[in-house]
XYZ file of C-alpha atoms in Angstrom:
776
model
C 89.557 33.069 159.674
C 92.432 34.818 161.448
C 92.570 38.551 161.538
C 95.912 40.323 161.386
C 96.768 42.342 164.474
C 99.630 44.729 163.851
C 100.900 42.622 160.990
C 103.040 45.377 159.600
C 106.731 44.564 159.766
C 108.365 45.190 163.068
C 105.492 46.491 165.163
C 105.580 45.354 168.752
C 109.371 45.230 169.072
C 109.646 48.432 171.078
C 109.109 48.609 174.826
C 105.720 49.844 175.964
C 105.336 53.142 177.784
C 104.599 51.326 181.045
C 107.688 49.200 180.587
C 109.850 52.300 180.096
C 108.443 53.904 183.258
C 108.866 50.655 185.205
C 112.516 50.220 184.179
C 113.387 53.801 185.116
C 111.593 53.772 188.466
C 112.052 50.275 189.857
C 115.835 50.011 190.128
C 118.047 48.936 193.006
C 119.583 52.426 193.106
C 116.169 54.086 193.485
C 114.997 51.486 196.020
C 117.960 52.148 198.310
C 117.573 55.917 198.139
C 113.799 55.889 198.658
C 114.186 53.476 201.587
C 116.604 55.841 203.318
C 114.305 58.796 202.559
C 111.325 56.906 204.026
C 113.224 56.254 207.265
C 114.197 59.913 207.585
C 110.634 60.981 206.839
C 109.326 58.587 209.496
C 111.428 60.249 212.239
C 110.607 63.789 211.073
C 114.060 64.637 209.674
C 112.541 66.594 206.814
C 115.524 68.845 206.078
C 117.722 65.792 205.580
C 115.754 64.324 202.659
C 116.600 66.995 200.075
C 118.817 64.409 198.362
C 115.700 62.700 197.004
C 115.256 65.579 194.525
C 118.395 64.355 192.728
C 116.945 60.846 192.454
C 113.611 62.158 191.148
C 115.357 64.347 188.558
C 117.289 61.325 187.304
C 114.065 59.293 186.938
C 112.272 62.086 185.072
C 115.142 62.709 182.612
C 115.627 59.036 181.723
C 111.901 58.303 181.378
C 111.126 61.442 179.358
C 113.926 60.782 176.866
C 112.910 57.168 176.234
C 109.212 58.055 175.869
C 110.085 60.833 173.424
C 112.152 58.434 171.303
C 109.346 55.851 171.388
C 106.760 58.389 170.183
C 109.003 59.501 167.326
C 109.654 55.966 166.072
C 105.953 55.113 166.291
C 105.183 58.253 164.287
C 107.671 57.181 161.606
C 106.066 53.730 161.514
C 102.584 55.199 161.122
C 103.671 57.572 158.354
C 105.279 54.720 156.403
C 102.412 52.262 156.847
C 100.874 51.473 153.415
C 97.338 50.595 152.359
C 96.885 47.186 150.760
C 94.598 46.462 147.798
C 92.602 43.238 148.207
C 89.961 41.452 146.177
C 86.769 40.376 147.977
C 83.564 39.179 146.341
C 84.878 40.160 142.919
C 85.559 43.761 143.960
C 88.826 45.492 144.864
C 89.185 47.412 148.124
C 91.999 49.351 149.811
C 92.439 48.367 153.480
C 95.077 48.834 156.160
C 97.456 45.974 156.842
C 95.718 45.248 160.166
C 92.435 44.449 158.379
C 93.834 41.661 156.208
C 92.648 38.158 157.097
C 94.013 34.753 156.181
C 92.625 33.704 152.788
C 92.262 37.263 151.447
C 93.581 37.817 147.938
C 96.006 40.750 147.596
C 96.288 42.638 144.322
C 99.983 43.453 143.856
C 101.475 45.847 141.327
C 104.775 47.605 140.748
C 105.727 49.693 143.796
C 103.550 47.769 146.308
C 104.949 46.356 149.535
C 104.140 42.783 150.498
C 102.748 43.083 154.035
C 101.784 39.431 154.545
C 103.180 36.070 153.513
C 101.241 34.881 150.465
C 101.246 32.544 147.462
C 100.870 33.846 143.906
C 97.610 32.510 142.515
C 97.604 34.359 139.177
C 100.066 36.543 137.237
C 103.820 37.170 137.482
C 105.877 39.579 139.606
C 109.455 40.615 140.091
C 110.127 41.410 143.731
C 112.964 42.966 145.677
C 113.841 40.899 148.762
C 116.873 42.962 149.795
C 115.327 43.836 153.165
C 115.060 40.093 153.837
C 118.167 38.633 152.191
C 120.436 41.624 151.567
C 120.601 40.811 147.830
C 119.443 43.611 145.558
C 118.801 41.417 142.477
C 115.155 41.027 141.558
C 113.456 37.658 142.121
C 110.787 36.333 139.734
C 107.550 35.115 141.345
C 105.152 33.118 139.165
C 101.985 31.162 139.902
C 102.570 28.969 142.968
C 105.570 30.990 144.190
C 105.757 32.133 147.804
C 105.868 35.821 148.698
C 107.405 36.894 151.989
C 106.291 39.890 154.015
C 108.861 42.667 153.897
C 109.587 42.308 150.173
C 108.426 44.841 147.554
C 107.132 44.556 143.998
C 109.378 45.909 141.230
C 107.306 45.050 138.195
C 104.363 43.003 136.976
C 100.919 42.354 138.401
C 99.596 39.362 140.291
C 96.950 38.101 142.685
C 98.310 36.453 145.824
C 96.429 34.552 148.539
C 97.401 35.475 152.101
C 98.663 32.442 154.047
C 100.050 34.072 157.206
C 98.936 37.042 159.296
C 100.153 38.600 162.521
C 102.796 36.682 164.450
C 102.937 33.907 161.817
C 104.375 36.223 159.150
C 108.014 35.717 158.153
C 108.995 39.181 159.298
C 107.332 38.688 162.655
C 108.988 35.302 163.165
C 112.402 36.850 162.497
C 111.505 39.776 164.741
C 110.513 37.419 167.560
C 114.158 36.625 168.190
C 114.928 40.300 168.736
C 111.624 41.344 170.275
C 112.846 41.302 173.872
C 114.218 44.721 174.763
C 117.979 44.845 175.143
C 119.917 46.844 177.675
C 122.374 49.280 176.060
C 126.061 48.372 176.201
C 127.075 51.297 178.425
C 130.220 51.264 180.519
C 128.906 54.210 182.543
C 125.656 52.398 183.285
C 127.445 49.129 184.042
C 129.855 50.928 186.384
C 127.006 52.569 188.279
C 125.227 49.219 188.546
C 128.357 47.540 189.923
C 128.778 50.258 192.555
C 125.076 50.088 193.440
C 125.163 46.285 193.757
C 128.264 46.433 195.976
C 126.917 49.180 198.207
C 123.468 47.548 198.192
C 125.069 44.363 199.492
C 126.765 46.323 202.319
C 124.123 48.941 203.104
C 121.639 46.699 204.905
C 124.039 45.004 207.346
C 125.999 48.240 207.957
C 122.780 50.235 208.419
C 121.390 47.734 210.905
C 124.671 47.608 212.859
C 125.020 51.410 212.966
C 121.422 51.826 214.141
C 121.613 49.105 216.798
C 124.900 50.396 218.100
C 123.510 53.914 218.385
C 120.090 52.999 219.806
C 121.004 50.017 221.981
C 124.616 50.430 223.083
C 124.890 54.235 223.214
C 121.256 54.845 224.132
C 120.618 57.537 221.508
C 117.064 58.517 220.578
C 115.440 56.783 217.591
C 115.506 59.885 215.397
C 119.203 60.545 216.111
C 120.059 56.913 215.447
C 118.218 56.954 212.108
C 119.770 60.271 211.018
C 123.308 59.163 211.914
C 122.916 55.789 210.197
C 121.292 57.336 207.110
C 124.178 59.757 206.611
C 126.624 56.858 206.430
C 124.450 54.952 203.962
C 123.746 57.956 201.726
C 127.433 58.606 201.293
C 127.905 55.181 199.733
C 125.501 55.954 196.839
C 126.893 58.343 194.170
C 123.508 60.018 193.504
C 124.952 63.159 191.979
C 127.088 61.179 189.542
C 124.070 59.238 188.267
C 122.242 62.530 187.682
C 125.332 64.095 186.078
C 125.569 61.207 183.614
C 121.840 61.403 182.804
C 121.888 65.196 182.298
C 125.015 65.226 180.137
C 123.788 62.308 178.016
C 120.330 63.879 177.660
C 121.907 67.174 176.578
C 123.903 65.292 173.948
C 120.766 63.487 172.775
C 118.975 66.821 172.352
C 121.859 68.286 170.344
C 121.914 65.237 168.062
C 118.125 65.367 167.634
C 118.569 68.799 166.059
C 120.831 67.083 163.525
C 118.097 64.504 162.768
C 119.779 61.749 164.754
C 117.533 59.863 167.152
C 119.081 58.204 170.210
C 116.496 55.750 171.495
C 118.018 55.384 174.976
C 120.269 58.058 176.516
C 122.932 55.493 177.428
C 123.109 54.435 173.764
C 124.872 57.745 173.073
C 127.883 56.382 174.906
C 127.864 52.993 173.188
C 129.174 54.147 169.799
C 132.031 56.098 171.406
C 133.615 52.808 172.575
C 133.251 50.922 169.273
C 136.401 49.678 167.508
C 134.680 47.606 164.772
C 131.915 49.210 162.698
C 129.949 46.894 160.388
C 127.916 48.178 157.442
C 125.328 46.417 155.357
C 125.691 47.397 151.681
C 122.262 47.549 150.093
C 120.255 50.426 151.530
C 122.971 51.364 154.010
C 126.231 52.175 152.238
C 124.127 52.562 149.093
C 120.764 54.290 148.941
C 119.051 51.548 146.923
C 119.172 53.433 143.612
C 121.381 53.107 140.553
C 123.413 55.880 138.946
C 124.272 55.947 135.227
C 128.056 56.173 134.850
C 128.339 56.276 131.082
C 126.263 55.891 127.904
C 128.176 54.290 125.045
C 126.577 54.772 121.561
C 126.922 51.706 119.322
C 124.909 52.252 116.136
C 124.737 54.041 112.790
C 121.155 55.147 113.498
C 120.846 58.917 113.899
C 120.759 60.221 117.473
C 117.363 61.880 116.885
C 115.771 58.671 115.700
C 117.361 56.650 118.540
C 116.146 59.162 121.116
C 112.591 59.024 119.775
C 112.532 55.215 119.883
C 113.931 55.000 123.425
C 111.635 57.715 124.809
C 108.662 55.884 123.320
C 109.892 52.638 124.892
C 110.048 54.113 128.399
C 106.649 55.781 127.975
C 105.058 52.450 127.073
C 106.987 50.141 129.467
C 105.409 49.231 132.802
C 108.747 48.241 134.349
C 109.756 50.346 137.345
C 112.725 48.703 139.026
C 115.841 50.679 140.001
C 117.479 49.983 136.633
C 114.564 51.462 134.669
C 114.284 54.407 137.042
C 117.931 55.278 136.351
C 117.480 54.857 132.573
C 114.363 57.044 132.523
C 116.296 59.877 134.174
C 118.866 59.782 131.367
C 116.708 59.129 128.307
C 113.327 60.535 129.366
C 109.911 59.229 128.297
C 107.497 60.529 125.666
C 104.815 58.988 123.429
C 106.366 59.702 120.042
C 105.494 56.300 118.573
C 102.467 54.198 119.530
C 103.190 50.772 121.003
C 101.348 47.602 119.928
C 103.105 44.868 121.969
C 104.911 44.969 125.332
C 107.018 42.182 126.806
C 107.871 43.173 130.390
C 111.452 42.921 131.528
C 112.127 39.730 133.488
C 115.177 38.889 135.556
C 114.662 35.296 134.511
C 114.788 36.190 130.783
C 117.079 39.190 131.417
C 115.374 41.193 128.693
C 112.156 43.028 127.790
C 110.816 44.761 124.669
C 108.261 47.163 123.228
C 107.055 46.924 119.600
C 105.628 49.915 117.721
C 103.157 50.183 114.798
C 105.600 50.814 111.952
C 108.895 51.607 113.709
C 110.056 48.146 114.738
C 110.918 47.035 118.287
C 113.249 48.234 121.039
C 114.864 45.702 123.378
C 116.508 46.316 126.743
C 118.463 43.601 128.503
C 121.774 42.125 129.543
C 124.509 42.432 126.887
C 125.164 38.684 126.895
C 121.511 38.094 126.000
C 121.103 40.662 123.222
C 124.524 40.292 121.570
C 126.514 37.297 120.341
C 129.731 38.917 121.576
C 130.371 41.584 124.210
C 132.728 44.416 123.167
C 135.933 44.852 125.186
C 134.958 48.283 126.554
C 131.688 46.817 127.842
C 133.470 43.819 129.347
C 135.804 46.129 131.270
C 132.777 47.840 132.779
C 131.417 44.476 133.920
C 134.758 43.489 135.421
C 134.769 46.747 137.367
C 131.645 45.548 139.172
C 129.224 47.797 137.310
C 125.873 46.810 135.884
C 125.677 47.159 132.067
C 122.409 47.309 130.138
C 122.185 46.965 126.378
C 119.566 48.840 124.352
C 118.948 47.239 120.946
C 116.709 47.660 117.891
C 114.885 45.163 115.682
C 113.240 46.319 112.468
C 109.926 44.518 112.912
C 107.364 43.670 115.602
C 108.279 40.922 118.083
C 105.717 38.946 120.109
C 107.520 35.799 121.310
C 108.347 36.079 125.042
C 110.570 32.971 125.097
C 113.188 33.681 122.419
C 114.958 36.701 120.906
C 115.294 37.660 117.231
C 118.735 36.992 115.798
C 119.207 40.395 114.125
C 119.086 42.798 117.111
C 121.182 45.887 116.360
C 122.791 47.494 119.458
C 121.992 51.180 119.960
C 123.547 51.934 123.360
C 125.400 50.338 126.208
C 124.601 51.951 129.534
C 126.933 51.441 132.489
C 125.402 51.851 135.961
C 126.524 51.486 139.558
C 124.972 51.603 143.008
C 124.546 55.103 144.370
C 126.603 55.581 147.505
C 124.801 57.561 150.194
C 125.779 61.200 150.455
C 128.699 61.838 152.781
C 129.608 58.162 153.253
C 133.199 58.707 152.041
C 133.893 61.407 154.639
C 132.276 59.296 157.330
C 134.420 56.263 156.480
C 137.549 58.452 156.409
C 136.729 59.784 159.893
C 136.276 56.337 161.428
C 139.447 55.006 159.811
C 141.450 58.005 161.095
C 140.121 57.236 164.564
C 141.412 53.659 164.366
C 137.981 52.040 163.943
C 137.934 48.983 161.661
C 135.268 49.150 158.955
C 133.643 45.922 157.769
C 131.097 45.455 154.975
C 128.682 42.578 155.615
C 126.409 42.102 152.620
C 124.085 39.564 151.055
C 125.224 40.754 147.611
C 127.868 39.084 145.458
C 131.567 39.669 146.135
C 132.445 42.006 143.292
C 129.426 44.251 143.843
C 130.097 44.492 147.582
C 133.823 45.148 147.032
C 133.185 47.899 144.491
C 130.691 49.549 146.849
C 133.297 49.414 149.628
C 135.887 50.946 147.322
C 133.573 53.803 146.322
C 132.773 54.398 149.977
C 136.492 54.902 150.621
C 136.942 51.818 152.820
C 140.557 50.669 152.953
C 141.087 46.954 152.507
C 138.141 46.675 150.096
C 140.101 44.086 148.078
C 140.091 41.697 151.047
C 136.769 40.069 150.281
C 135.327 36.643 150.975
C 132.247 34.813 149.673
C 130.616 33.457 152.834
C 128.401 31.083 150.848
C 131.514 29.078 149.923
C 132.702 28.585 153.507
C 132.303 25.264 155.251
C 129.791 25.144 158.075
C 132.437 24.336 160.647
C 134.615 27.232 159.515
C 135.909 29.118 162.549
C 134.720 32.679 162.007
C 137.115 33.921 164.680
C 139.980 33.009 162.366
C 138.707 35.034 159.405
C 136.798 37.966 160.933
C 139.927 40.124 161.309
C 141.443 38.938 158.016
C 138.750 40.238 155.646
C 137.105 43.618 155.190
C 134.250 42.651 152.854
C 131.997 39.689 153.645
C 129.661 38.876 150.737
C 126.775 36.444 150.203
C 126.179 36.514 153.959
C 122.970 35.006 155.335
C 121.162 36.649 158.289
C 122.413 33.902 160.610
C 125.967 34.377 159.348
C 125.720 38.115 159.972
C 124.846 37.404 163.576
C 127.648 34.837 163.855
C 130.175 37.334 162.461
C 129.183 39.969 165.007
C 129.519 37.369 167.745
C 132.968 36.380 166.429
C 134.160 39.990 166.571
C 132.911 40.288 170.152
C 134.554 37.020 171.163
C 137.863 38.482 170.029
C 137.409 41.376 172.435
C 136.058 43.981 170.004
C 133.264 46.454 170.699
C 131.031 46.167 167.628
C 128.440 48.429 166.000
C 126.144 47.200 163.210
C 124.280 49.386 160.755
C 121.360 47.976 158.819
C 118.073 48.762 157.151
C 116.292 45.454 156.659
C 114.909 42.398 158.374
C 118.005 40.458 157.296
C 120.072 42.735 159.543
C 117.961 42.341 162.702
C 119.814 39.387 164.222
C 123.191 41.058 163.709
C 121.918 44.384 165.054
C 120.557 42.622 168.108
C 123.884 40.870 168.732
C 125.988 44.042 168.357
C 127.047 46.401 171.132
C 125.511 49.336 169.259
C 122.878 49.101 166.504
C 122.305 51.845 163.928
C 119.420 52.094 161.441
C 118.531 54.410 158.599
C 115.119 56.062 158.562
C 114.093 54.723 155.152
C 114.756 51.108 156.175
C 112.261 48.672 157.662
C 110.144 49.404 160.725
C 111.756 46.501 162.553
C 115.280 47.855 162.066
C 114.239 51.342 163.227
C 112.522 50.032 166.313
C 115.332 47.790 167.495
C 118.165 50.229 166.699
C 119.734 52.303 169.444
C 120.642 55.042 166.941
C 118.344 56.026 164.042
C 119.603 58.335 161.296
C 116.332 60.170 160.639
C 117.604 61.712 157.427
C 119.256 58.424 156.335
C 122.451 60.487 156.270
C 125.608 58.898 157.676
C 127.488 62.185 157.876
C 126.024 62.536 161.370
C 127.618 59.343 162.744
C 130.940 61.041 163.629
C 128.976 63.568 165.680
C 127.440 60.721 167.675
C 130.933 59.379 168.400
C 132.261 62.820 169.364
C 129.243 63.571 171.554
C 129.651 60.249 173.336
C 133.356 60.849 173.857
C 132.710 64.329 175.205
C 130.285 62.956 177.780
C 132.501 60.051 178.852
C 135.696 62.111 179.062
C 134.092 64.938 181.019
C 132.258 62.592 183.372
C 135.455 60.584 183.914
C 137.378 63.760 184.759
C 134.904 64.797 187.464
C 133.635 61.392 188.663
C 136.573 60.902 191.024
C 135.183 63.645 193.288
C 131.855 61.792 193.579
C 133.477 58.515 194.583
C 135.478 60.107 197.420
C 132.291 59.990 199.464
C 131.723 56.312 198.624
C 135.258 55.381 199.696
C 135.318 57.240 203.009
C 131.688 56.342 203.880
C 132.459 52.623 203.709
C 135.718 52.895 205.659
C 134.404 55.324 208.284
C 131.248 53.230 208.807
C 133.368 50.166 209.589
C 135.583 52.264 211.881
C 132.552 53.699 213.741
C 131.154 50.202 214.310
C 134.551 48.979 215.544
C 135.079 51.759 218.148
C 131.379 52.417 218.940
C 131.157 56.081 217.910
C 128.460 57.795 215.816
C 128.978 58.511 212.133
C 130.454 62.045 212.186
C 128.084 63.678 209.666
C 124.344 64.183 209.136
C 122.565 63.883 205.757
C 122.213 67.658 205.338
C 125.976 68.118 205.725
C 126.567 65.481 203.063
C 124.045 67.223 200.773
C 125.914 70.549 201.094
C 129.203 68.892 200.115
C 127.402 67.152 197.241
C 126.069 70.481 195.981
C 129.289 72.523 196.109
C 132.055 69.958 195.651
C 130.367 67.576 193.258
C 127.336 69.002 191.458
C 128.376 72.641 190.968
C 131.811 72.127 189.329
C 130.773 68.993 187.461
C 127.609 70.362 185.867
C 129.361 73.549 184.731
C 132.339 71.786 183.138
C 130.633 68.681 181.748
C 129.762 70.479 178.499
C 133.381 71.336 177.701
C 134.736 69.945 174.444
C 136.902 66.904 175.114
C 136.644 64.420 172.253
C 139.820 62.431 172.814
C 139.671 58.705 172.140
C 138.417 56.846 175.214
C 141.016 54.594 176.781
C 140.962 52.401 179.857
C 138.181 51.376 182.205
C 135.931 54.156 183.511
C 135.335 52.575 186.916
C 138.988 51.677 187.444
C 140.156 55.192 186.558
C 137.690 57.007 188.805
C 138.246 54.673 191.771
C 142.009 55.168 191.459
C 141.427 58.932 191.321
C 139.067 58.934 194.315
C 140.824 56.452 196.569
C 143.703 58.674 197.839
C 141.297 61.481 198.788
C 138.719 59.121 200.309
C 141.416 57.332 202.275
C 142.780 60.651 203.524
C 139.313 61.710 204.746
C 138.806 58.380 206.526
C 142.213 58.463 208.227
C 141.830 62.094 209.311
C 138.385 61.349 210.801
C 139.812 58.334 212.677
C 142.741 60.336 214.063
C 140.694 63.422 214.975
C 137.910 61.425 216.661
C 140.396 59.580 218.871
C 143.147 62.127 219.554
C 141.856 65.692 219.065
C 141.917 67.688 222.387
C 138.471 69.204 221.806
C 134.893 68.742 222.908
C 132.542 66.506 220.933
C 130.929 69.518 219.257
C 134.313 70.943 218.278
C 135.455 67.573 216.925
C 132.322 67.469 214.713
C 133.150 70.953 213.409
C 136.795 70.050 212.720
C 135.963 66.800 210.905
C 133.339 68.489 208.706
C 135.640 71.352 207.709
C 138.393 68.847 206.952
C 135.971 66.865 204.794
C 135.165 70.045 202.859
C 138.863 70.955 202.533
C 140.017 67.541 201.268
C 137.080 67.384 198.846
C 138.118 70.835 197.614
C 141.637 69.503 196.935
C 140.054 66.874 194.690
C 138.074 69.579 192.869
C 141.285 71.570 192.286
C 142.949 68.435 190.928
C 140.044 67.780 188.518
C 140.196 71.375 187.216
C 143.823 71.071 186.056
C 144.664 72.492 183.532
C 142.865 75.670 184.578
C 140.936 77.966 182.280
C 138.742 80.967 183.042
C 135.654 78.860 183.742
C 137.468 76.434 186.028
C 139.194 79.260 187.920
C 135.826 80.945 188.386
C 134.337 77.692 189.710
C 137.136 77.190 192.241
C 136.810 80.754 193.579
C 133.016 80.678 193.830
C 133.046 77.330 195.664
C 135.061 78.916 198.482
C 132.883 82.028 198.553
C 129.610 80.101 198.406
C 130.249 77.412 200.992
C 131.924 79.869 203.373
C 128.957 82.208 203.105
C 126.413 79.461 203.848
C 128.316 78.046 206.829
C 128.870 81.550 208.219
C 125.260 82.688 207.914
C 123.555 79.432 208.977
C 126.013 77.359 211.046
C 123.212 76.020 213.263
C 121.543 74.312 210.296
C 124.678 72.268 209.600
C 125.729 71.625 213.228
C 128.799 73.856 212.877
C 130.335 75.629 215.886
C 132.778 78.523 216.174
C 136.382 77.814 215.132
C 139.009 79.086 217.584
C 142.737 79.546 216.981
C 143.652 76.120 218.420
C 141.173 74.386 216.173
C 142.426 76.344 213.146
C 146.076 75.412 213.798
C 145.119 71.796 214.374
C 143.204 71.681 211.077
C 146.034 73.319 209.128
C 148.515 70.744 210.442
C 146.137 67.876 209.742
C 145.454 69.108 206.201
C 149.180 69.320 205.419
C 149.559 65.731 206.616
C 146.498 64.771 204.508
C 148.030 66.396 201.400
C 151.278 64.462 201.920
C 149.301 61.257 202.442
C 147.304 61.821 199.242
C 150.513 62.417 197.283
C 152.137 59.278 198.727
C 149.134 57.068 197.927
C 149.000 58.415 194.363
C 152.703 57.639 193.856
C 152.252 54.086 195.148
C 149.203 53.500 192.898
C 151.054 54.884 189.879
C 154.010 52.549 190.446
C 151.720 49.572 190.948
C 149.919 50.369 187.694
C 153.194 50.680 185.834
C 154.363 47.344 187.225
C 151.108 45.559 186.336
C 150.964 47.030 182.808
C 154.620 46.112 182.267
C 153.947 42.492 183.178
C 150.885 42.406 180.934
C 152.955 43.742 178.029
C 155.650 41.100 178.608
C 153.009 38.352 178.624
C 151.492 39.741 175.439
C 154.893 39.859 173.695
C 155.595 36.310 174.865
C 152.255 35.067 173.455
C 152.850 36.827 170.133
C 156.342 35.355 169.827
C 154.984 31.890 170.639
C 152.224 32.282 168.006
C 154.704 33.505 165.389
C 156.955 30.546 166.146
C 153.995 28.184 165.800
C 153.016 29.756 162.445
C 156.616 29.463 161.203
C 156.785 25.799 162.210
C 153.443 25.167 160.487
C 154.627 26.782 157.241
C 157.849 24.773 157.375
C 155.857 21.586 157.776
């Protein structure tokens, strides 16, 4: 007999705590930095390893945020975990889902969740499989029928023998495909990884060459050789930028947490800000899974008081508790005015149910086409509008036959109902559509229901709907994914294929879902979003979880992500200056056999004042413009002119300056500070009070430190000749920076112009092809 271990839907999908720690600690970026720190520590250069504090801070922030998100999701899972009633040795017990074994008999009633795959051995149920299939219609399960884990009981009572536990359950088999943790689709993270891989490829050979040249060819001491080589290597790694991204994303995550929005990984905050196609499931996502009564249409000569008494008595006696009956009870109420003698439960297969009373006849509730020979025009118009209509009828005698209906049912009411759209969905859809994001509805429900839900949610293009169950298997989804807005009768595999089709056409795609049927699509998407009251599996795999199941917070996630990306992009160019000049200067030093001009502590001071200080103070400014262009391309273009200017000035000064070696070191370091400061000024345009304050305090702070402790940073006294030389060199550097920027701008304009011409040519060719096809 197999015992169920963590059989509850979705458990085990999340990364373990050890895995989270491992992924945050054991990275190429951390390995390179810790290796350099170990070398400096080995030669006693303790003051030069302060940079490692930045690396440690980055590890702590990333790990802490992921662990916090993991604990919260596990808490939600535990709170929502039900007890299961089973029958053993003729007695009924309540046990946790983990205690169920294969062969146990579950006792299932209205409101219960099916936690294990089973077969009905006795009784009849109506179950909701929307979390598995996306369809909200109830499914009848009779003796011999299969029950799938993840479904829930709407009405009836039955005994069901457990056939699968643990990993063999349907939910767990579906979850297996998405169980492996997925890296977030983050351009910032990808950009940092690309830079780290490139510099990691160069660091080892450059480091070895710099050390050998210093120790062997110039005869420097081991400690001096290590310090000089380490300074060159450290400059290639944008440590401060990695920390800046982590801090700004973590701050955004904390702000969103206060709004009951959980970001499972800090880089996931950025993902939604890049999305241009946002896909919504209907049942449980756009809608909240309940029905709302739109109108009650009286249709009888019976007095309202007598009708009310009959209907209240019906709902008091009826055991049915699906969403339809819940909505009807809210309108009509329930009270034992008349005593019932016979109940026929509502069945989706029969599409009707009834309650008979002692002397007052019988009340029937069902589909209009079942209870009436002809449907009135006003009722038919409600059906054509995609609403659900229920007929309430009266028969003057008792009725006990569950297979047929009496011929003389008199209609009392027609009740029109529709799915309840989640609060705030309309405003959320309007926001995304204003921002140029395409909204798609991907639902397992039928076309009209899905289209009406899209219309009520305020989604433009709701009329463009397609029934995916009618498509041929070899249908090219890439040809239809942009054409339609509503995709109905979609299977879980088709949902995944649709997401893939959007991505293949160059879109960045987000998928919202609440059930197991959405897992494959959520896994395939660039950004996955789940509601709190959905399945455990969807919450655990999602990058963004709406803890209040309230979509009004989604625009805030987008805006927060944009704020982070835009602010980081604006300041990131300053960080990459060091990467550019470190690579070029290292190659130059190897070529002419001179030491790298800076020591690690000098680099750390520039990092603190020119990179960290202005960036961390301005990164929380509000800049929620739409993100355009490639992050890495933009920041490299911004950094290259300044980095190139630093490298060229160092090359010229080291070879031509009429000063001693100590004076040359002083001149090159001050020029590095000055050119970096130009980049800071450029990043602060347009100025405001905060940015002006930052620029002034940078000058005051770095001047004060170099004046009071010049010995710590290997700085000598600056005489008048050195000052004049530096002023001339800096003017030349400014002209050089301007010239390089002009050249880059013209090159960009030329490249973009050619790309536009090619795009216009392709469009004209496609239009010509379409015209020829139509003519044929």
